[in-house]
PDB file of C-alpha atoms in Angstrom:
ATOM      1  CA  UNK A 601      14.603 -23.499 -37.931  1.00 57.00           C
ATOM      2  CA  UNK A 602      17.987 -24.341 -39.413  1.00 69.00           C
ATOM      3  CA  UNK A 603      18.443 -26.726 -42.307  1.00 80.00           C
ATOM      4  CA  UNK A 604      22.109 -27.749 -42.259  1.00 86.00           C
ATOM      5  CA  UNK A 605      22.069 -28.188 -46.022  1.00 89.00           C
ATOM      6  CA  UNK A 606      21.362 -24.438 -46.195  1.00 90.00           C
ATOM      7  CA  UNK A 607      24.465 -23.488 -44.176  1.00 95.00           C
ATOM      8  CA  UNK A 608      27.746 -22.712 -45.930  1.00 96.00           C
ATOM      9  CA  UNK A 609      29.540 -20.657 -43.277  1.00 97.00           C
ATOM     10  CA  UNK A 610      29.661 -21.020 -39.501  1.00 97.00           C
ATOM     11  CA  UNK A 611      31.034 -18.095 -37.518  1.00 98.00           C
ATOM     12  CA  UNK A 612      32.148 -18.983 -33.996  1.00 98.00           C
ATOM     13  CA  UNK A 613      33.000 -16.834 -31.024  1.00 98.00           C
ATOM     14  CA  UNK A 614      35.886 -17.944 -28.804  1.00 98.00           C
ATOM     15  CA  UNK A 615      35.497 -16.888 -25.132  1.00 98.00           C
ATOM     16  CA  UNK A 616      32.281 -18.266 -23.696  1.00 98.00           C
ATOM     17  CA  UNK A 617      31.501 -20.214 -26.868  1.00 98.00           C
ATOM     18  CA  UNK A 618      34.360 -22.500 -27.876  1.00 98.00           C
ATOM     19  CA  UNK A 619      36.263 -21.843 -24.643  1.00 98.00           C
ATOM     20  CA  UNK A 620      35.050 -21.686 -21.050  1.00 98.00           C
ATOM     21  CA  UNK A 621      34.581 -18.070 -19.977  1.00 98.00           C
ATOM     22  CA  UNK A 622      35.711 -18.997 -16.459  1.00 98.00           C
ATOM     23  CA  UNK A 623      39.325 -18.147 -17.334  1.00 98.00           C
ATOM     24  CA  UNK A 624      38.447 -14.599 -18.396  1.00 97.00           C
ATOM     25  CA  UNK A 625      36.053 -13.958 -15.520  1.00 97.00           C
ATOM     26  CA  UNK A 626      38.555 -15.239 -12.981  1.00 97.00           C
ATOM     27  CA  UNK A 627      41.374 -13.196 -14.488  1.00 97.00           C
ATOM     28  CA  UNK A 628      39.547  -9.843 -14.662  1.00 96.00           C
ATOM     29  CA  UNK A 629      37.568 -10.143 -11.434  1.00 94.00           C
ATOM     30  CA  UNK A 630      40.053 -11.897  -9.163  1.00 95.00           C
ATOM     31  CA  UNK A 631      43.604 -12.398 -10.416  1.00 96.00           C
ATOM     32  CA  UNK A 632      44.190  -8.991 -11.965  1.00 97.00           C
ATOM     33  CA  UNK A 633      42.745  -7.045  -8.984  1.00 96.00           C
ATOM     34  CA  UNK A 634      44.953  -9.010  -6.596  1.00 96.00           C
ATOM     35  CA  UNK A 635      48.121  -8.531  -8.655  1.00 96.00           C
ATOM     36  CA  UNK A 636      47.243  -4.893  -9.390  1.00 96.00           C
ATOM     37  CA  UNK A 637      46.883  -4.229  -5.648  1.00 96.00           C
ATOM     38  CA  UNK A 638      50.252  -5.859  -4.996  1.00 95.00           C
ATOM     39  CA  UNK A 639      51.942  -3.957  -7.810  1.00 92.00           C
ATOM     40  CA  UNK A 640      50.600  -0.562  -6.739  1.00 92.00           C
ATOM     41  CA  UNK A 641      50.576  -1.234  -2.981  1.00 93.00           C
ATOM     42  CA  UNK A 642      46.812  -0.785  -2.688  1.00 93.00           C
ATOM     43  CA  UNK A 643      44.149  -2.293  -0.492  1.00 92.00           C
ATOM     44  CA  UNK A 644      42.578  -5.195  -2.495  1.00 89.00           C
ATOM     45  CA  UNK A 645      39.054  -3.855  -2.090  1.00 91.00           C
ATOM     46  CA  UNK A 646      40.180  -0.420  -3.231  1.00 91.00           C
ATOM     47  CA  UNK A 647      41.971  -1.927  -6.205  1.00 93.00           C
ATOM     48  CA  UNK A 648      38.886  -3.879  -7.257  1.00 93.00           C
ATOM     49  CA  UNK A 649      36.637  -0.816  -6.999  1.00 93.00           C
ATOM     50  CA  UNK A 650      39.052   1.221  -9.108  1.00 93.00           C
ATOM     51  CA  UNK A 651      39.331  -1.488 -11.756  1.00 96.00           C
ATOM     52  CA  UNK A 652      35.597  -2.041 -12.035  1.00 94.00           C
ATOM     53  CA  UNK A 653      35.130   1.674 -12.623  1.00 95.00           C
ATOM     54  CA  UNK A 654      37.816   1.633 -15.326  1.00 95.00           C
ATOM     55  CA  UNK A 655      36.280  -1.403 -17.024  1.00 94.00           C
ATOM     56  CA  UNK A 656      32.772   0.073 -17.012  1.00 94.00           C
ATOM     57  CA  UNK A 657      33.994   3.214 -18.747  1.00 94.00           C
ATOM     58  CA  UNK A 658      35.215   1.182 -21.740  1.00 94.00           C
ATOM     59  CA  UNK A 659      32.591  -1.540 -21.983  1.00 90.00           C
ATOM     60  CA  UNK A 660      31.437  -2.189 -25.539  1.00 86.00           C
ATOM     61  CA  UNK A 661      34.459  -0.482 -27.085  1.00 93.00           C
ATOM     62  CA  UNK A 662      37.517  -2.088 -28.655  1.00 95.00           C
ATOM     63  CA  UNK A 663      39.673  -0.824 -25.760  1.00 95.00           C
ATOM     64  CA  UNK A 664      37.638  -3.003 -23.388  1.00 94.00           C
ATOM     65  CA  UNK A 665      39.125  -6.051 -25.111  1.00 95.00           C
ATOM     66  CA  UNK A 666      42.617  -4.637 -25.724  1.00 96.00           C
ATOM     67  CA  UNK A 667      45.472  -6.021 -23.633  1.00 96.00           C
ATOM     68  CA  UNK A 668      47.782  -3.259 -24.884  1.00 96.00           C
ATOM     69  CA  UNK A 669      45.342  -0.612 -23.685  1.00 96.00           C
ATOM     70  CA  UNK A 670      44.990  -2.120 -20.215  1.00 97.00           C
ATOM     71  CA  UNK A 671      48.710  -2.729 -19.868  1.00 97.00           C
ATOM     72  CA  UNK A 672      49.336   0.977 -20.539  1.00 96.00           C
ATOM     73  CA  UNK A 673      46.416   2.263 -18.483  1.00 96.00           C
ATOM     74  CA  UNK A 674      47.020   0.084 -15.429  1.00 96.00           C
ATOM     75  CA  UNK A 675      50.826   0.002 -15.674  1.00 95.00           C
ATOM     76  CA  UNK A 676      50.932  -3.793 -15.475  1.00 95.00           C
ATOM     77  CA  UNK A 677      51.851  -6.475 -18.012  1.00 97.00           C
ATOM     78  CA  UNK A 678      48.446  -7.980 -18.816  1.00 97.00           C
ATOM     79  CA  UNK A 679      49.730 -10.773 -21.121  1.00 97.00           C
ATOM     80  CA  UNK A 680      52.250 -11.859 -18.465  1.00 97.00           C
ATOM     81  CA  UNK A 681      49.573 -11.885 -15.770  1.00 97.00           C
ATOM     82  CA  UNK A 682      47.303 -13.958 -18.004  1.00 98.00           C
ATOM     83  CA  UNK A 683      50.033 -16.544 -18.416  1.00 98.00           C
ATOM     84  CA  UNK A 684      50.149 -16.892 -14.615  1.00 98.00           C
ATOM     85  CA  UNK A 685      46.667 -18.453 -14.654  1.00 98.00           C
ATOM     86  CA  UNK A 686      46.736 -19.968 -18.150  1.00 98.00           C
ATOM     87  CA  UNK A 687      46.088 -23.423 -16.639  1.00 98.00           C
ATOM     88  CA  UNK A 688      42.441 -22.303 -16.370  1.00 98.00           C
ATOM     89  CA  UNK A 689      42.069 -22.023 -20.155  1.00 98.00           C
ATOM     90  CA  UNK A 690      39.793 -24.853 -21.290  1.00 98.00           C
ATOM     91  CA  UNK A 691      37.481 -25.852 -24.125  1.00 98.00           C
ATOM     92  CA  UNK A 692      33.752 -26.124 -23.577  1.00 97.00           C
ATOM     93  CA  UNK A 693      32.219 -29.621 -23.926  1.00 94.00           C
ATOM     94  CA  UNK A 694      32.098 -31.275 -27.358  1.00 95.00           C
ATOM     95  CA  UNK A 695      33.891 -28.406 -29.113  1.00 97.00           C
ATOM     96  CA  UNK A 696      36.332 -30.553 -31.079  1.00 96.00           C
ATOM     97  CA  UNK A 697      33.695 -33.047 -32.155  1.00 95.00           C
ATOM     98  CA  UNK A 698      31.426 -30.211 -33.293  1.00 95.00           C
ATOM     99  CA  UNK A 699      34.193 -28.539 -35.304  1.00 96.00           C
ATOM    100  CA  UNK A 700      35.110 -31.879 -36.875  1.00 95.00           C
ATOM    101  CA  UNK A 701      31.494 -32.445 -37.867  1.00 93.00           C
ATOM    102  CA  UNK A 702      31.304 -28.984 -39.438  1.00 95.00           C
ATOM    103  CA  UNK A 703      34.349 -29.926 -41.489  1.00 94.00           C
ATOM    104  CA  UNK A 704      32.658 -33.142 -42.581  1.00 92.00           C
ATOM    105  CA  UNK A 705      29.661 -31.056 -43.668  1.00 91.00           C
ATOM    106  CA  UNK A 706      32.081 -28.857 -45.618  1.00 93.00           C
ATOM    107  CA  UNK A 707      31.010 -25.753 -43.746  1.00 96.00           C
ATOM    108  CA  UNK A 708      33.544 -22.957 -43.580  1.00 97.00           C
ATOM    109  CA  UNK A 709      34.563 -22.658 -39.889  1.00 98.00           C
ATOM    110  CA  UNK A 710      35.565 -19.089 -39.049  1.00 98.00           C
ATOM    111  CA  UNK A 711      36.509 -17.905 -35.588  1.00 98.00           C
ATOM    112  CA  UNK A 712      35.622 -14.254 -34.979  1.00 98.00           C
ATOM    113  CA  UNK A 713      36.631 -12.892 -31.607  1.00 98.00           C
ATOM    114  CA  UNK A 714      37.009  -9.600 -29.780  1.00 97.00           C
ATOM    115  CA  UNK A 715      40.076 -11.003 -28.034  1.00 97.00           C
ATOM    116  CA  UNK A 716      43.322  -9.166 -28.627  1.00 96.00           C
ATOM    117  CA  UNK A 717      45.946 -11.110 -30.542  1.00 94.00           C
ATOM    118  CA  UNK A 718      47.987 -11.574 -27.332  1.00 93.00           C
ATOM    119  CA  UNK A 719      45.105 -13.419 -25.678  1.00 96.00           C
ATOM    120  CA  UNK A 720      44.090 -15.181 -28.874  1.00 97.00           C
ATOM    121  CA  UNK A 721      47.571 -16.584 -29.463  1.00 97.00           C
ATOM    122  CA  UNK A 722      47.881 -17.746 -25.845  1.00 97.00           C
ATOM    123  CA  UNK A 723      44.565 -19.617 -25.985  1.00 98.00           C
ATOM    124  CA  UNK A 724      45.237 -21.188 -29.361  1.00 98.00           C
ATOM    125  CA  UNK A 725      48.702 -22.288 -28.245  1.00 98.00           C
ATOM    126  CA  UNK A 726      47.195 -24.040 -25.222  1.00 98.00           C
ATOM    127  CA  UNK A 727      44.095 -25.570 -26.826  1.00 98.00           C
ATOM    128  CA  UNK A 728      45.243 -26.106 -30.409  1.00 97.00           C
ATOM    129  CA  UNK A 729      41.682 -25.696 -31.675  1.00 97.00           C
ATOM    130  CA  UNK A 730      42.885 -23.581 -34.607  1.00 97.00           C
ATOM    131  CA  UNK A 731      43.735 -26.814 -36.479  1.00 98.00           C
ATOM    132  CA  UNK A 732      39.971 -27.374 -36.702  1.00 98.00           C
ATOM    133  CA  UNK A 733      39.260 -23.855 -37.969  1.00 98.00           C
ATOM    134  CA  UNK A 734      39.502 -22.520 -41.505  1.00 98.00           C
ATOM    135  CA  UNK A 735      40.193 -18.933 -40.483  1.00 97.00           C
ATOM    136  CA  UNK A 736      40.838 -16.948 -37.304  1.00 98.00           C
ATOM    137  CA  UNK A 737      39.895 -13.261 -37.133  1.00 98.00           C
ATOM    138  CA  UNK A 738      40.299 -10.766 -34.296  1.00 97.00           C
ATOM    139  CA  UNK A 739      38.161  -7.637 -34.282  1.00 97.00           C
ATOM    140  CA  UNK A 740      41.373  -5.736 -33.509  1.00 96.00           C
ATOM    141  CA  UNK A 741      42.419  -6.513 -37.089  1.00 95.00           C
ATOM    142  CA  UNK A 742      39.491  -4.346 -38.221  1.00 96.00           C
ATOM    143  CA  UNK A 743      39.601  -1.634 -35.553  1.00 95.00           C
ATOM    144  CA  UNK A 744      35.995  -2.245 -34.479  1.00 96.00           C
ATOM    145  CA  UNK A 745      34.355  -4.640 -31.985  1.00 97.00           C
ATOM    146  CA  UNK A 746      31.866  -7.277 -33.081  1.00 97.00           C
ATOM    147  CA  UNK A 747      29.074  -5.262 -31.441  1.00 96.00           C
ATOM    148  CA  UNK A 748      29.417  -2.638 -34.190  1.00 96.00           C
ATOM    149  CA  UNK A 749      28.148  -2.675 -37.761  1.00 96.00           C
ATOM    150  CA  UNK A 750      31.608  -1.506 -38.841  1.00 96.00           C
ATOM    151  CA  UNK A 751      33.039  -4.892 -37.873  1.00 97.00           C
ATOM    152  CA  UNK A 752      30.573  -6.775 -40.061  1.00 97.00           C
ATOM    153  CA  UNK A 753      31.084  -4.412 -42.966  1.00 97.00           C
ATOM    154  CA  UNK A 754      34.832  -4.900 -42.739  1.00 97.00           C
ATOM    155  CA  UNK A 755      34.423  -8.656 -42.356  1.00 97.00           C
ATOM    156  CA  UNK A 756      32.446  -8.773 -45.585  1.00 96.00           C
ATOM    157  CA  UNK A 757      35.367  -7.184 -47.455  1.00 96.00           C
ATOM    158  CA  UNK A 758      37.732  -9.875 -46.173  1.00 95.00           C
ATOM    159  CA  UNK A 759      35.553 -13.009 -46.156  1.00 96.00           C
ATOM    160  CA  UNK A 760      33.199 -14.202 -48.865  1.00 96.00           C
ATOM    161  CA  UNK A 761      29.949 -15.306 -47.230  1.00 97.00           C
ATOM    162  CA  UNK A 762      26.216 -15.126 -47.731  1.00 97.00           C
ATOM    163  CA  UNK A 763      24.525 -13.839 -44.531  1.00 97.00           C
ATOM    164  CA  UNK A 764      21.375 -15.802 -45.397  1.00 96.00           C
ATOM    165  CA  UNK A 765      23.416 -19.035 -45.486  1.00 97.00           C
ATOM    166  CA  UNK A 766      25.506 -18.303 -42.398  1.00 97.00           C
ATOM    167  CA  UNK A 767      25.244 -19.495 -38.800  1.00 97.00           C
ATOM    168  CA  UNK A 768      26.768 -17.491 -35.945  1.00 98.00           C
ATOM    169  CA  UNK A 769      27.211 -18.846 -32.413  1.00 98.00           C
ATOM    170  CA  UNK A 770      28.169 -16.421 -29.622  1.00 98.00           C
ATOM    171  CA  UNK A 771      27.534 -15.969 -25.908  1.00 98.00           C
ATOM    172  CA  UNK A 772      26.921 -12.206 -26.209  1.00 97.00           C
ATOM    173  CA  UNK A 773      23.448 -11.048 -27.108  1.00 97.00           C
ATOM    174  CA  UNK A 774      24.788  -7.594 -28.028  1.00 96.00           C
ATOM    175  CA  UNK A 775      27.076  -9.206 -30.598  1.00 97.00           C
ATOM    176  CA  UNK A 776      24.292 -11.423 -31.915  1.00 98.00           C
ATOM    177  CA  UNK A 777      22.088  -8.346 -32.343  1.00 98.00           C
ATOM    178  CA  UNK A 778      24.786  -6.707 -34.461  1.00 97.00           C
ATOM    179  CA  UNK A 779      25.032  -9.832 -36.610  1.00 98.00           C
ATOM    180  CA  UNK A 780      21.254  -9.903 -36.998  1.00 98.00           C
ATOM    181  CA  UNK A 781      21.312  -6.242 -37.981  1.00 97.00           C
ATOM    182  CA  UNK A 782      23.799  -7.066 -40.721  1.00 97.00           C
ATOM    183  CA  UNK A 783      21.536  -9.814 -42.010  1.00 97.00           C
ATOM    184  CA  UNK A 784      23.048 -13.015 -40.585  1.00 97.00           C
ATOM    185  CA  UNK A 785      20.049 -15.330 -40.614  1.00 95.00           C
ATOM    186  CA  UNK A 786      20.919 -18.158 -38.216  1.00 95.00           C
ATOM    187  CA  UNK A 787      21.886 -17.138 -34.693  1.00 96.00           C
ATOM    188  CA  UNK A 788      22.471 -19.227 -31.560  1.00 97.00           C
ATOM    189  CA  UNK A 789      23.431 -18.099 -28.057  1.00 97.00           C
ATOM    190  CA  UNK A 790      25.349 -20.058 -25.400  1.00 98.00           C
ATOM    191  CA  UNK A 791      23.289 -20.461 -22.244  1.00 97.00           C
ATOM    192  CA  UNK A 792      26.197 -21.122 -19.814  1.00 98.00           C
ATOM    193  CA  UNK A 793      29.403 -19.456 -21.064  1.00 98.00           C
ATOM    194  CA  UNK A 794      31.140 -19.782 -17.655  1.00 98.00           C
ATOM    195  CA  UNK A 795      31.065 -23.320 -16.265  1.00 97.00           C
ATOM    196  CA  UNK A 796      31.325 -21.969 -12.710  1.00 97.00           C
ATOM    197  CA  UNK A 797      28.204 -19.825 -13.025  1.00 97.00           C
ATOM    198  CA  UNK A 798      24.557 -20.788 -13.386  1.00 97.00           C
ATOM    199  CA  UNK A 799      23.005 -21.068 -16.858  1.00 96.00           C
ATOM    200  CA  UNK A 800      21.201 -17.945 -18.029  1.00 96.00           C
ATOM    201  CA  UNK A 801      17.487 -17.800 -18.743  1.00 92.00           C
ATOM    202  CA  UNK A 802      15.183 -15.504 -20.730  1.00 92.00           C
ATOM    203  CA  UNK A 803      17.645 -15.117 -23.562  1.00 96.00           C
ATOM    204  CA  UNK A 804      16.628 -13.240 -26.678  1.00 96.00           C
ATOM    205  CA  UNK A 805      18.011 -15.842 -29.091  1.00 96.00           C
ATOM    206  CA  UNK A 806      17.677 -19.620 -29.443  1.00 95.00           C
ATOM    207  CA  UNK A 807      20.208 -21.087 -27.002  1.00 96.00           C
ATOM    208  CA  UNK A 808      22.114 -24.276 -26.313  1.00 95.00           C
ATOM    209  CA  UNK A 809      23.928 -25.562 -23.258  1.00 94.00           C
ATOM    210  CA  UNK A 810      26.505 -27.682 -25.083  1.00 92.00           C
ATOM    211  CA  UNK A 811      27.415 -28.499 -28.657  1.00 93.00           C
ATOM    212  CA  UNK A 812      26.169 -32.068 -28.333  1.00 88.00           C
ATOM    213  CA  UNK A 813      22.703 -30.585 -28.831  1.00 89.00           C
ATOM    214  CA  UNK A 814      23.778 -29.697 -32.364  1.00 87.00           C
ATOM    215  CA  UNK A 815      25.806 -32.861 -32.884  1.00 74.00           C
ATOM    216  CA  UNK A 816      22.692 -34.947 -32.287  1.00 50.00           C
ATOM    217  CA  UNK A 817      20.909 -33.262 -35.176  1.00 51.00           C
ATOM    218  CA  UNK A 818      21.001 -34.998 -38.603  1.00 51.00           C
ATOM    219  CA  UNK A 819      22.230 -32.960 -41.544  1.00 46.00           C
ATOM    220  CA  UNK A 820      18.790 -31.723 -42.551  1.00 45.00           C
ATOM    221  CA  UNK A 821      17.303 -31.344 -39.067  1.00 45.00           C
ATOM    222  CA  UNK A 822      16.318 -28.050 -37.541  1.00 43.00           C
ATOM    223  CA  UNK A 823      17.513 -26.705 -34.200  1.00 41.00           C
ATOM    224  CA  UNK A 824      14.174 -26.545 -32.446  1.00 42.00           C
ATOM    225  CA  UNK A 825      15.348 -29.277 -30.054  1.00 40.00           C
ATOM    226  CA  UNK A 826      18.208 -27.016 -28.981  1.00 41.00           C
ATOM    227  CA  UNK A 827      15.808 -24.893 -26.931  1.00 43.00           C
ATOM    228  CA  UNK A 828      14.486 -21.399 -27.187  1.00 40.00           C
ATOM    229  CA  UNK A 829      16.439 -19.915 -24.295  1.00 39.00           C
ATOM    230  CA  UNK A 830      13.190 -19.162 -22.480  1.00 34.00           C
TER     231      UNK A 830
END
């Protein structure tokens, strides 16, 4: 149960939460493998196999999210390649209205993302959603991904917030677990982060499909109508 009058701070993920994860999935699984194969004169299937192995070795670490790391490792310009398909960058439904309503409720709206600043700046330039945010933080600023306790400890030295009066919305259950471990009381998962993929079921945390499920709630209503993710 969430009583909106008991929420001071709302932490928001970017990719898969405020923005459609389709851009990122398409880039890493399709566009980059194709351009990497062209750049290194490789068979596309061979290129994809090699890249998937490289990605798996870094999953859950800060390097996994680092465009500088992948540019060096793969000998390609990742930010430039992302700009080639930047037309796919899009907000998820009702994002702006939700952020506006949080502002009306005088909640502090803080974006916390694992995206590298290169990717973050590109997406904010295209969407302009930062005008509806009070602060934008990349985990690369702290040297630790959101999945780690170190991120939350560092965040607490930079942002004044009460975990018991904070709401965090993210599409990653691993990240939500880390927030729960730090003491963040109110946690919501996104059921369908990529609009081109089917909604997920059997989620560990209460989940929503779109932000209109939260917009429909009066200030003092709970989020039971948002679904349990089961």
